[in-house]
Coordinates of C-alpha atoms and ligand atoms in Angstrom, one line a residue:
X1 CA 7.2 20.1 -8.6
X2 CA 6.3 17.1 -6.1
X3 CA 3.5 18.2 -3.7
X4 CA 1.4 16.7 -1.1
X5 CA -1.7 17.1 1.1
X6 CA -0.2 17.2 4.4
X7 CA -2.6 16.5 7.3
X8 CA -0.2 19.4 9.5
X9 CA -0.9 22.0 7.7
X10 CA -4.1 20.8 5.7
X11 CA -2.8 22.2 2.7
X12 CA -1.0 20.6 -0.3
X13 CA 2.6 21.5 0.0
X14 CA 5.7 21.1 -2.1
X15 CA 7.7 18.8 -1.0
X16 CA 11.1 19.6 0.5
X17 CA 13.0 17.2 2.4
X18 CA 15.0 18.2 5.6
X19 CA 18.0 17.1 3.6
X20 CA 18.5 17.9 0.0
X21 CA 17.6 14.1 -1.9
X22 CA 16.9 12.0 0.4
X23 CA 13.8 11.2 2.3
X24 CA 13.5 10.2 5.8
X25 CA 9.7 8.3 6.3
X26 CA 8.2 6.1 8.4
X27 CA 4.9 4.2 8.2
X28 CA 2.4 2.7 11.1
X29 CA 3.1 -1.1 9.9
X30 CA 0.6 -3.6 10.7
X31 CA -0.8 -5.1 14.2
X32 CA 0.2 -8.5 13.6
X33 CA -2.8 -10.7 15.3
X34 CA -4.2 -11.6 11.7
X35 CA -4.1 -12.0 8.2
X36 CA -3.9 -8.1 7.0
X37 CA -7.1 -7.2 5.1
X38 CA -7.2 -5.5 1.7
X39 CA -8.1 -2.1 3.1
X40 CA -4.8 -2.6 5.0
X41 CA -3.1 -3.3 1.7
X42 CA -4.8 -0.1 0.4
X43 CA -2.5 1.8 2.9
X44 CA 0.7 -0.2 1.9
X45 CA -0.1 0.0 -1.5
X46 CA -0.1 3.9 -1.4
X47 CA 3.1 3.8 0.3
X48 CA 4.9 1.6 -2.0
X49 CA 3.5 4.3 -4.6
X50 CA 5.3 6.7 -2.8
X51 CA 7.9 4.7 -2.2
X52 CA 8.7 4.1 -5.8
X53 CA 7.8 7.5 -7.1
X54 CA 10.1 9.4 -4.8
X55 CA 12.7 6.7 -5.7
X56 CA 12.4 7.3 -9.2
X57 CA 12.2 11.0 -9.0
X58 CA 16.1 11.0 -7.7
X59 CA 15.9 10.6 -4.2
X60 CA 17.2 8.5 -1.9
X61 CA 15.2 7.0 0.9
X62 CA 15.3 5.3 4.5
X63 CA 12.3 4.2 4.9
X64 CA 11.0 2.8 8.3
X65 CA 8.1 0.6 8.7
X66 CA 7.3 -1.2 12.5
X67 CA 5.6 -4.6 12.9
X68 CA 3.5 -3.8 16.0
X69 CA 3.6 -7.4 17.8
X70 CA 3.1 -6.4 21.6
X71 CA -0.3 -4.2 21.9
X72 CA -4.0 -5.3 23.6
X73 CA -5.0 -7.1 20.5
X74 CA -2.1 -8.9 19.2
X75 CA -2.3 -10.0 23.2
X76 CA -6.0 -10.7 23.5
X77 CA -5.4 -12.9 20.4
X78 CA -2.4 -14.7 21.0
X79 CA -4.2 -15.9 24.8
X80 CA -7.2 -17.1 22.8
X81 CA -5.0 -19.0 20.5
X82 CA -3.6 -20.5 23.7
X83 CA -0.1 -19.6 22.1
X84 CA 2.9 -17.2 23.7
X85 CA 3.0 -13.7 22.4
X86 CA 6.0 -14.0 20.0
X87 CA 5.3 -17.3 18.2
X88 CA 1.5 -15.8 17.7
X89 CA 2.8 -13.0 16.0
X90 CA 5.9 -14.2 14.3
X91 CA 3.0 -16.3 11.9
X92 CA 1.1 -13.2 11.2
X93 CA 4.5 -10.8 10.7
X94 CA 5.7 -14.1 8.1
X95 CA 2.2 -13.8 6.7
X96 CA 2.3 -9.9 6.0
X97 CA 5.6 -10.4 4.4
X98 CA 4.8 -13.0 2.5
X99 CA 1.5 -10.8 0.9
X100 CA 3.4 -8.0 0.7
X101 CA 5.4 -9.3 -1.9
X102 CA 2.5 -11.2 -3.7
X103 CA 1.7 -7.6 -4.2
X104 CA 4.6 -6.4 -5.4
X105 CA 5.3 -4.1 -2.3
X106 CA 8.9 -2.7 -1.6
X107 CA 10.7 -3.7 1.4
X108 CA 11.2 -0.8 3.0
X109 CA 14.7 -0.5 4.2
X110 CA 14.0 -1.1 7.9
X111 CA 11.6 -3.4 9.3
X112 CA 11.3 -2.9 12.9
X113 CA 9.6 -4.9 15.9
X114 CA 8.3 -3.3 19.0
X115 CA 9.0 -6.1 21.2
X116 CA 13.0 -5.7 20.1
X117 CA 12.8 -1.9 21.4
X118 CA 10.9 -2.5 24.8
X119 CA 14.0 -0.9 26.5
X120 CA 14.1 1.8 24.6
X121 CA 10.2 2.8 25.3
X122 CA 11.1 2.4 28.7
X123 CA 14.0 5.1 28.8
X124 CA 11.9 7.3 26.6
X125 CA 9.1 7.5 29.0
X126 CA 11.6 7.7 32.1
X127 CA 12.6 11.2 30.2
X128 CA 8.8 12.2 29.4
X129 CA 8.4 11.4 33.2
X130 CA 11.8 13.8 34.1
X131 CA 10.0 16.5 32.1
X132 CA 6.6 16.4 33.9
X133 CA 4.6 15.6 31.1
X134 CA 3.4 11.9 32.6
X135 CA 1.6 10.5 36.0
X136 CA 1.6 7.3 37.6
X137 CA -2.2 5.5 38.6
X138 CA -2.0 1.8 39.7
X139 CA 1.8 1.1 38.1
X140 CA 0.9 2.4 35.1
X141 CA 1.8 5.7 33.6
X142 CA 0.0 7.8 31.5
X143 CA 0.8 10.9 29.2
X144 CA -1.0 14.4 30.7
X145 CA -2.0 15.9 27.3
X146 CA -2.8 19.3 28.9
X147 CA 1.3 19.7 29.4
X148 CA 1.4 19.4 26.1
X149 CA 0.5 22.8 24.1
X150 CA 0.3 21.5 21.1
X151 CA -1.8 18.5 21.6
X152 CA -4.8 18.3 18.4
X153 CA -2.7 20.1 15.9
X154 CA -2.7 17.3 13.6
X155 CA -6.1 15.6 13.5
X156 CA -7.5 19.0 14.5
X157 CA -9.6 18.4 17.5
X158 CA -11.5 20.5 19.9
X159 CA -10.4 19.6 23.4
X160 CA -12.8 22.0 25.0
X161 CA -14.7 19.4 26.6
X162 CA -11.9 17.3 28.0
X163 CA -11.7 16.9 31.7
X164 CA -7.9 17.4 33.3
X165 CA -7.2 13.7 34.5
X166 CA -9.3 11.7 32.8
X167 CA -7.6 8.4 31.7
X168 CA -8.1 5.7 28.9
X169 CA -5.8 2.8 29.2
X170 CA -7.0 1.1 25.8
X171 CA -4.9 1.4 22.8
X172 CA -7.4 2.6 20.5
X173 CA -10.7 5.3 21.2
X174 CA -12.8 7.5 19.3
X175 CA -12.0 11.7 19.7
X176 CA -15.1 12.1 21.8
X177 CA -13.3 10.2 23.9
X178 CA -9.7 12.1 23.9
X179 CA -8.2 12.4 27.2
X180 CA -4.6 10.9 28.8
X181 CA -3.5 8.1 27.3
X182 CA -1.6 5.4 28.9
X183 CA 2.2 5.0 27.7
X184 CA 3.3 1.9 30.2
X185 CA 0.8 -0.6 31.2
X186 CA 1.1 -2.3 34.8
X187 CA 1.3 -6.2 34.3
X188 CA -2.0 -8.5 34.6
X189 CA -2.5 -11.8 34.9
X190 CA -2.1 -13.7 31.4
X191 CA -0.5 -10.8 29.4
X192 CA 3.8 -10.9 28.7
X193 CA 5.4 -8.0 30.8
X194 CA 8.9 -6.8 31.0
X195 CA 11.6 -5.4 33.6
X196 CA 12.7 -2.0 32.8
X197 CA 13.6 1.2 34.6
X198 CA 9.9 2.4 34.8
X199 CA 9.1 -0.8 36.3
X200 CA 7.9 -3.9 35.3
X201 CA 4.9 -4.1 32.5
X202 CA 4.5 -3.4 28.8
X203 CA 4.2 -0.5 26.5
X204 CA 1.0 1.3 25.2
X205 CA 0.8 1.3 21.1
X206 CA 1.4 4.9 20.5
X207 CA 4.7 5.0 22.5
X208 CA 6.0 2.3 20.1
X209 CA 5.7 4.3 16.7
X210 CA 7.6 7.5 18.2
X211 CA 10.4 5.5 20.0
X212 CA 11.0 3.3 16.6
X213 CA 10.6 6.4 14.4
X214 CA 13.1 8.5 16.2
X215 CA 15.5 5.7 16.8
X216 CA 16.2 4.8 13.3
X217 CA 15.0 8.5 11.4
X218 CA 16.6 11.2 13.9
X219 CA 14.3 13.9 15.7
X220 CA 12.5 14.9 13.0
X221 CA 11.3 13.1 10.0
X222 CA 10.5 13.9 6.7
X223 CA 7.5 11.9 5.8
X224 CA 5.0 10.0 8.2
X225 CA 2.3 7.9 6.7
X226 CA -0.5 5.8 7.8
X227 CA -4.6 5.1 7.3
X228 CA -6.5 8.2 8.3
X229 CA -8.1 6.6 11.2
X230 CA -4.3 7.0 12.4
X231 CA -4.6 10.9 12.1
X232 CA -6.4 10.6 15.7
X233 CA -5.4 9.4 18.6
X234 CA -2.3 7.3 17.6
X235 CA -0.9 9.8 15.3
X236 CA -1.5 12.8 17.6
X237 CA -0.2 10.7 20.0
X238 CA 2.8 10.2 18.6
X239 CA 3.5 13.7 18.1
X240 CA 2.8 14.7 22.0
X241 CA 5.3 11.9 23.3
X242 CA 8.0 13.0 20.8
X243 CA 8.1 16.7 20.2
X244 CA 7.7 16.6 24.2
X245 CA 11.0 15.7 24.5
X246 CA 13.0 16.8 21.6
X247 CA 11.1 20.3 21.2
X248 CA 11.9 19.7 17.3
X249 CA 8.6 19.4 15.0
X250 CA 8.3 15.1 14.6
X251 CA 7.2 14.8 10.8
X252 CA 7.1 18.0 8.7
X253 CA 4.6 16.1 6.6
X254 CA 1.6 13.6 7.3
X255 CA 0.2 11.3 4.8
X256 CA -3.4 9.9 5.2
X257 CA -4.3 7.2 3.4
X258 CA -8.3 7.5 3.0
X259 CA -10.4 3.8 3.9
X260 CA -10.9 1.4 1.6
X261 CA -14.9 1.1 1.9
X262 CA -17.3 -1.8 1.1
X263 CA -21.4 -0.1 0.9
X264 CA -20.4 3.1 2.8
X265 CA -18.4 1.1 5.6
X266 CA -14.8 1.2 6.5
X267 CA -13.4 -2.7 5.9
X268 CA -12.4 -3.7 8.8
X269 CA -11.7 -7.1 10.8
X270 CA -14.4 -5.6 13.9
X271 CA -17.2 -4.9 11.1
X272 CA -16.8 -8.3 9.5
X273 CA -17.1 -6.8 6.3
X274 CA -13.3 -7.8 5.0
X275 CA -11.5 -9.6 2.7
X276 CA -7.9 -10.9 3.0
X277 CA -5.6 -10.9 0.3
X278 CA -5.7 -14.7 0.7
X279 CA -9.5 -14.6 0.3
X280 CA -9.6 -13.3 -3.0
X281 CA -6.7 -15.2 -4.5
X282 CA -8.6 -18.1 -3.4
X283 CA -10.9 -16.8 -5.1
X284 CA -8.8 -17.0 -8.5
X285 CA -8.4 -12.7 -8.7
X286 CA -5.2 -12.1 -9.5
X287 CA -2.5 -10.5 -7.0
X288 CA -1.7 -7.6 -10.0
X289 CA -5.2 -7.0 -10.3
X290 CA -5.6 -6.1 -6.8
X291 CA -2.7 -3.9 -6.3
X292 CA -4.1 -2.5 -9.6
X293 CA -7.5 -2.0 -8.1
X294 CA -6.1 -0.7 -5.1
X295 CA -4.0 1.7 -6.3
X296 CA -6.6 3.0 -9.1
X297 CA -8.2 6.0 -7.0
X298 CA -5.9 8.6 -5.2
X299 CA -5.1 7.9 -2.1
X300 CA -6.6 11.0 -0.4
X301 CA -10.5 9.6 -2.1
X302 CA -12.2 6.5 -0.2
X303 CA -12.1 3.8 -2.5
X304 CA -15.1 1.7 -2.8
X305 CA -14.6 -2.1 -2.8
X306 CA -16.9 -4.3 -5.5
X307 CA -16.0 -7.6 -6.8
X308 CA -17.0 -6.1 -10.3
X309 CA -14.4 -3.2 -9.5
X310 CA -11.8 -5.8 -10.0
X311 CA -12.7 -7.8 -12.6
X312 CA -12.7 -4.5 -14.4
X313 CA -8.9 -4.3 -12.9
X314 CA -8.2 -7.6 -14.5
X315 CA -9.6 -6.5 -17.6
X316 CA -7.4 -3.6 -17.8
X317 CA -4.4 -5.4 -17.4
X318 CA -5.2 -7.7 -19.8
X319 CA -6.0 -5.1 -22.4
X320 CA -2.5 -3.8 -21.5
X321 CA -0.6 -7.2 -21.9
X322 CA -2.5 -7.7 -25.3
X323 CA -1.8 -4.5 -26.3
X324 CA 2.0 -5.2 -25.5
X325 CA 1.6 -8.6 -27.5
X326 CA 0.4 -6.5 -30.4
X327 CA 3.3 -4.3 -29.6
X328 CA 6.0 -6.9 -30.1
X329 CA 4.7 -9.9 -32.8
X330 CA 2.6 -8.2 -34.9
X331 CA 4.6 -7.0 -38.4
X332 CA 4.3 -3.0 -39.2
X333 CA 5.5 -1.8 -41.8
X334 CA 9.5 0.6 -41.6
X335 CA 10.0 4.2 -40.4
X336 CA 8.3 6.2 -37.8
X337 CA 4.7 7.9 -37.2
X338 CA 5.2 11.3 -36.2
X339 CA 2.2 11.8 -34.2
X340 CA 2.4 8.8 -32.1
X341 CA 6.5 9.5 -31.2
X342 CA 5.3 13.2 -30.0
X343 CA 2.6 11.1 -28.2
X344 CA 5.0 9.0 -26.6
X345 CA 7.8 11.7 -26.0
X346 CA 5.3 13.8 -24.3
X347 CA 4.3 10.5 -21.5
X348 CA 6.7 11.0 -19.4
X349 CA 6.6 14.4 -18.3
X350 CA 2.7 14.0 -18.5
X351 CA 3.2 11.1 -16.1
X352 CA 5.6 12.5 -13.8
X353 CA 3.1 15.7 -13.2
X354 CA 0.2 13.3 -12.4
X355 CA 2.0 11.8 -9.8
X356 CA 3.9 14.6 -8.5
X357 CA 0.2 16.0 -8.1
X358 CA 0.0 14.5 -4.9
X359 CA 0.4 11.1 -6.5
X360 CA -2.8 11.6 -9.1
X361 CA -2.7 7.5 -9.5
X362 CA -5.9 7.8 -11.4
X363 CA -4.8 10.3 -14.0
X364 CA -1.0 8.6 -14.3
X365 CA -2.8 5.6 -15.3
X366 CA -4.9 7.6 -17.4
X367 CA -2.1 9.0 -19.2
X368 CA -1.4 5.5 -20.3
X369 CA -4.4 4.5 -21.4
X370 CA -4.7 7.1 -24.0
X371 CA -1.6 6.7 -25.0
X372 CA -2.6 3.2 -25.7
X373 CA -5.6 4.4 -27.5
X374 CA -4.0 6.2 -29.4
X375 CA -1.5 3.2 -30.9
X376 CA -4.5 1.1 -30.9
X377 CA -6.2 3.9 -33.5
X378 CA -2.8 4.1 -35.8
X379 CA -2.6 0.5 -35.7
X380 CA -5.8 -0.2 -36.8
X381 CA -5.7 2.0 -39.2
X382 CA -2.5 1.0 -40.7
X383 CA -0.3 4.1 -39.7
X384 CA 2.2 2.7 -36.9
X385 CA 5.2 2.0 -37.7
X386 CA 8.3 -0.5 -36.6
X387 CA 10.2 3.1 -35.6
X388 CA 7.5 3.7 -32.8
X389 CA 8.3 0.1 -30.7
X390 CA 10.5 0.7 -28.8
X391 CA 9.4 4.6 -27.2
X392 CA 5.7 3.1 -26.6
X393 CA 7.3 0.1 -24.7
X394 CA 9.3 2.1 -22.8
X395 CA 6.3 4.7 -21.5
X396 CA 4.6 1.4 -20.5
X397 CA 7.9 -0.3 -18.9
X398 CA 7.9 3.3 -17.2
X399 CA 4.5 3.4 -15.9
X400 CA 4.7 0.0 -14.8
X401 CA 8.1 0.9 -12.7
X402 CA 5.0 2.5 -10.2
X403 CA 2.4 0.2 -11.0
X404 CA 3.9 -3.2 -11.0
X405 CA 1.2 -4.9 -12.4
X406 CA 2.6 -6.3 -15.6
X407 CA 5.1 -9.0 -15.9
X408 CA 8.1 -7.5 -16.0
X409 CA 9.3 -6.4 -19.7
X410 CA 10.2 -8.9 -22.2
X411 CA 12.4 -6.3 -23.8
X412 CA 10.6 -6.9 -26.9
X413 CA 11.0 -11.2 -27.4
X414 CA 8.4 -12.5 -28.4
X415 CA 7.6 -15.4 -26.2
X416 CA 9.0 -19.0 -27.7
X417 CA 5.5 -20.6 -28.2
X418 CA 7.3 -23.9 -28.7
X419 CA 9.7 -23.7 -25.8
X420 CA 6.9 -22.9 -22.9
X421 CA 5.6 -25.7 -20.8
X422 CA 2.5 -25.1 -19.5
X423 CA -0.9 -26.8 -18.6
X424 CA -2.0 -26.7 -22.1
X425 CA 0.1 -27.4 -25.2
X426 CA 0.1 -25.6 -28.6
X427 CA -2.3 -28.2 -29.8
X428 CA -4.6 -28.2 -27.5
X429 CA -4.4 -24.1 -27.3
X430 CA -5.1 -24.1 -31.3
X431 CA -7.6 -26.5 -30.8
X432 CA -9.3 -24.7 -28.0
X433 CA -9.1 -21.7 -30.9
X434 CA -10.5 -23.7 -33.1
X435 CA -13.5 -24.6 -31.0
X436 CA -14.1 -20.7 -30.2
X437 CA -14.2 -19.5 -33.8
X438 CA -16.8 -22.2 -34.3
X439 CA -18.7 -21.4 -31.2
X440 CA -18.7 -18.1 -32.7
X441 CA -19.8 -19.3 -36.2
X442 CA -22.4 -20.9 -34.7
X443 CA -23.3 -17.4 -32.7
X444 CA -22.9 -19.3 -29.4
X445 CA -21.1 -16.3 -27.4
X446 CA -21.4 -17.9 -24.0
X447 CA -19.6 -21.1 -25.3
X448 CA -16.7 -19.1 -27.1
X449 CA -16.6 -16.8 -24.3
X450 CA -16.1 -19.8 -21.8
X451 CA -13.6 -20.9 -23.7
X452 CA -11.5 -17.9 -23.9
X453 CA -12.0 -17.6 -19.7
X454 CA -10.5 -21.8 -19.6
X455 CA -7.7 -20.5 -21.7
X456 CA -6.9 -17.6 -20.0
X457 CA -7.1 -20.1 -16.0
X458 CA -4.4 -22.1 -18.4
X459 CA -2.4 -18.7 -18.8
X460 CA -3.0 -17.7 -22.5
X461 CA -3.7 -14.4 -23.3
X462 CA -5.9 -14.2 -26.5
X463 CA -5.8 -11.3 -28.7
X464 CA -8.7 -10.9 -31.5
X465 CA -6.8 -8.9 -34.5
X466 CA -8.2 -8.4 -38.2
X467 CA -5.9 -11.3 -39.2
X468 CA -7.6 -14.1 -36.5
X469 CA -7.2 -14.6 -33.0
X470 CA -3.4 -14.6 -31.7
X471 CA -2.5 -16.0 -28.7
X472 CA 0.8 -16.3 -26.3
X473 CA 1.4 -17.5 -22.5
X474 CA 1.5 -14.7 -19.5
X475 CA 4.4 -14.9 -18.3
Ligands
AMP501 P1 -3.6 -2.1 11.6 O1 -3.0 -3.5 11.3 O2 -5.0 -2.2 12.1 O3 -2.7 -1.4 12.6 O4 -3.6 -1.3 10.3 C1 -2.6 -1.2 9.4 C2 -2.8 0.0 8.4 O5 -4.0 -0.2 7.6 C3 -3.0 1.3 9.2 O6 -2.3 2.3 8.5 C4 -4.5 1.5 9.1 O7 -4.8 2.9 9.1 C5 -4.8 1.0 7.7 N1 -6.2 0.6 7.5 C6 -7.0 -0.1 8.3 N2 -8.2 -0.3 7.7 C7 -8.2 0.3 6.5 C8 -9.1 0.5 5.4 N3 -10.4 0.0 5.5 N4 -8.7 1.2 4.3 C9 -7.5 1.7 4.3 N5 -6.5 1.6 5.2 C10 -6.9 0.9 6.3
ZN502 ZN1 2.3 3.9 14.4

C-alpha cells in the first residue's frame, strides 16, 4: 500500500488518486535567475523518485512543473545583467534543462512558463477581485487573507497576531511576517509590465503556481510537491488564491521535500554556502553519484552535504558496477543456488514496500545492498551458480529503474575489451596493472592506489578477485 506524509493533514496517508490510475501532480519548478544549486536538485531529485515510482507501480501521470521566469529576483537579476527579462532567463531555464538530464531527471510531461500565462493570472485575479477576497493600494492588488477561512491550514500557522490590512508586496517573507500578499504588482521604472484586464503591471510569484496548476491539472490536484520552505507562504498562498475561487480542496496531498543542509545551514544562493551541479562536476564528481547522494536519505530527513558524503556515493556505485562485472564475466559453475534465488525472488516485493513507505530511499537501497552481500558471500565461497544471473541482474536493473545511477544494463555482454576506444588502450591498461601489482609487491599502497584512481579518470573499472585484478571500461 503506497503512503505518504502529507503536509494537509500531517499524517501519512495511503495514497488514493482522484481518479483510479492516474496521478495528477504539479511541482514549484525553479526561479530561473541562476544556475540551480544542489539543494534545489535535492527537491527535483525526490520528485523524479516519485515520479518514477508511481510510474512503475501502474499509474499513469500528468505531471506539471512551471519555470518561474517573471518574479522580483529573476527581475532584479536580469537589470543587473543589463539584459531584457526573457533572454536572462531563457539561459538559466536552458541551463536547468540541461542539468536536469545530467541527472537523470524525467521530463515531466508539461513544462510551463509564467510569462506565457500572464493573461491568464490576470483573469484569475479579476475573479478573486469579483468575489471580494482582494483590495487595490497604489495599482496593485493584494489578496485579504482574513476572507479566506481557511488561510494556515497547510503550513499550520498561528495568525493570532496578524493585523487586518497589513501588506507585503515581496515575493518571499518569513511567517512572523504573514499578512496580505500582493497578487498583481503596479509597474516601476526598469521592471517588464504587461496590459491586461486588471491593468497594466506584472504578477506576484504565488499567483503563478495556482493559475499554471489549475490550467493544465483541473480544480483539484492529486499531488503538489515542492522544498519545505514552500509549505509557507507560497504554498499556503497558493491554496487561498485557488480554493477561493473554485471552493474545491486544491491538492489533496502535499509533499515537502526537507533542505539539503551544509554544517546546520540550509544551502542556499543568499547564504553563499552552495554548490552548483556545474561546481562539482568541475570538480571531477560524477553526475550518478550526485543524484545518488541526493537521493540516499528520505526525503522527509535533512540531508547533510559533505564532500566525503559523496565520494562514499561514488564508492557505492562503483562497488555496484564491479559487482555487476563479476556478475556477467566471471565463470560459475551450472545449476542454481537456492538460497540466493529466494533472496532474489523476495527483492522486489521487499523493494516495492520500502518505497511505498513513503518512498524509504534509504532502505530500498538498502535492500540491494544486502542482496549484493549476500551474492558476494556465495561467490566467494564458491556456491553461486550460472542459474542465479539473470534474477540478481534483474533486481539491480529494477532498482536502478528508480535510482538511475548505473549505466543502463548491458543485458549481460560482457564489454568487447578489444573493440572500445578509449583514452587508454589494453596495453597500456595491463601495463598500468602491471605497475599496481608491483607497487603492491613492493607495499607501496599510495602508488598502487594512485594508480587505480588514473585508471578509473581513464574509465576502467578495476575489480580485485582471488584470480588477479579484472578490469573493463564504464560504459
Ligand atoms: P527556487 O529556484 O528557489 O524556487 O527553488 C526550487 C526548489 O528548490 C524549491 O522547491 C525549493 O523549495 C527547493 N530548495 C531550495 N533550497 C533547497 C535546499 N537547500 N534543499 C532542498 N530543496 C531546496
Ligand atoms: Zn510554486
Amino acid at each position: 500500500m503506497l503512503r505518504f506524509q502529507n503536509t494537509l493533514s500531517g499524517k501519512v496517508e495511503e495514497f488514493v488518486p482522484l481518479t483510479k490510475g492516474q496521478v495528477r501532480m504539479y511541482t514549484c519548478g525553479p526561479t530561473v535567475y541562476d544556475f540551480a544549486h544542489i539543494g534545489n536538485f535535492r527537491t527535483f531529485v525526490f520528485c523524479d523518485i516519485l515520479r518514477r515510482h508511481l510510474r512503475l507501480s501502474g499509474y499513469q501521470l500528468l505531471h506539471v512543473m512551471n519555470l518561474t521566469d517573471v518574479d522580483d529576483k529573476t527581475i532584479n537579476n536580469s537589470r543587473a545583467a543589463g539584459l531584457p527579462l526573457a533572454e536572462y532567463t531563457q539561459r538559466y531555464s536552458e541551463a536547468f534543462l540541461e542539468d536536469c538530464q545530467r541527472l537523470q531527471i524525467e521530463r515531466p510531461e508539461k513544462i510551463v512558463r509564467a510569462t506565457d500565462h500572464i493573461q491568464d493570472m490576470a483573469h484569475t485575479i479579476r475573479l478573486l477581485e469579483e468575489k471580494g477576497f482582494t483590495y487595490r493600494r497604489d495599482n496593485s492588488i493584494y489578496y485579504s487573507i482574513e476572507k479566506f477561512p481557511g488561510y494556515g491550514k497547510l503550513s499550520k500557522i498561528d495568525l493570532s497576531g496578524i493585523r487586518s490590512g497589513a501588506r507585503v508586496d515581496q515575493d518571499e517573507y518569513a511567517k512572523a511576517d504573514a499578512r496580505d500578499f500582493v497578487l498583481w504588482k503596479a509597474p516601476k521604472p526598469d521592471e517588464p509590465f504587461w496590459e491586461t484586464e486588471v491593468g497594466p503591471g506584472r504578477p506576484g510569484w504565488h499567483i503563478e503556481c495556482s493559475v499554471m496548476a489549475t490550467k493544465y491539472l483541473g480544480d483539484t490536484l492529486d499531488i503538489h510537491v515542492g522544498g519545505t520552505d514552500l509549505a509557507f507562504p507560497h504554498h499556503e498562498n497558493e491554496i487561498a488564491q485557488a480554493e477561493a475561487l473554485t471552493g474545491k480542496t486544491f491538492s489533496r496531498y502535499w509533499l515537502h521535500c526537507e533542505h539539503l543542509v551544509v554544517e546546520g545551514q540550509k544551502m542556499s544562493k543568499s547564504l553563499g554556502n552552495f554548490y552548483t551541479l556545474r561546481d562539482l562536476l568541475g570538480k571531477g564528481y560524477s553526475a550518478a553519484a550526485i543524484r545518488y547522494l541526493l537521493a540516499a536519505v528520505p526525503y522527509r530527513k535533512q540531508l547533510n552535504f559533505t564532500m566525503d558524503g559523496l565520494r562514499q556515493a561514488a564508492a557505492s556505485i562503483e562497488r555496484l558496477e564491479n559487482f555487476r562485472f563479476r556478475m556477467t564475466t566471471m565463470p560459475f559453475p551450472e545449476g542454481e543456488n537456492v538460497e540466493i534465488a529466494a533472496k532474489a525472488a523476495a527483492f522486489p516485493e521487499a523493494f516495492q514496500n520500502a518505497l511505498d513507505d513513503d518512498l524509504n530511499t534509504a532502505q530500498a537501497m538498502g535492500v540491494l545492498f544486502e542482496l549484493v552481500r549476500d551474492a558476494n558471500t556465495s561467490i566467494d565461497a564458491g556456491q553461486f551458480r550460472k542459474g542465479n544471473i539473470t534474477a540478481i541482474l534483474k533486481c539491480l536493473d529494477r532498482w536502478n529503474e528508480i535510482f538511475q545511477v548505473l549505466p543502463a544494463s548491458e543485458a549481460g555482454n560482457e564489454t568487447d575489451k578489444k573493440t572500445v576506444e578509449g583514452t587508454l588502450s589494453d596495453t597500456d591498461v595491463e601495463q598500468k596493472l602491471q605497475d599496481r601489482r608491483n607497487a603492491r609487491k613492493a607495499r607501496d599502497f599510495a602508488l598502487a592506489d594512485r594508480i587505480r584512481d588514473e585508471l578509473i579518470a581513464a574509465g576502467i573499472l578495476v575489480e580485485d578477485t582471488a584470480e588477479g585484478a579484472r578490469w573493463r571500461r564504464k560504459s
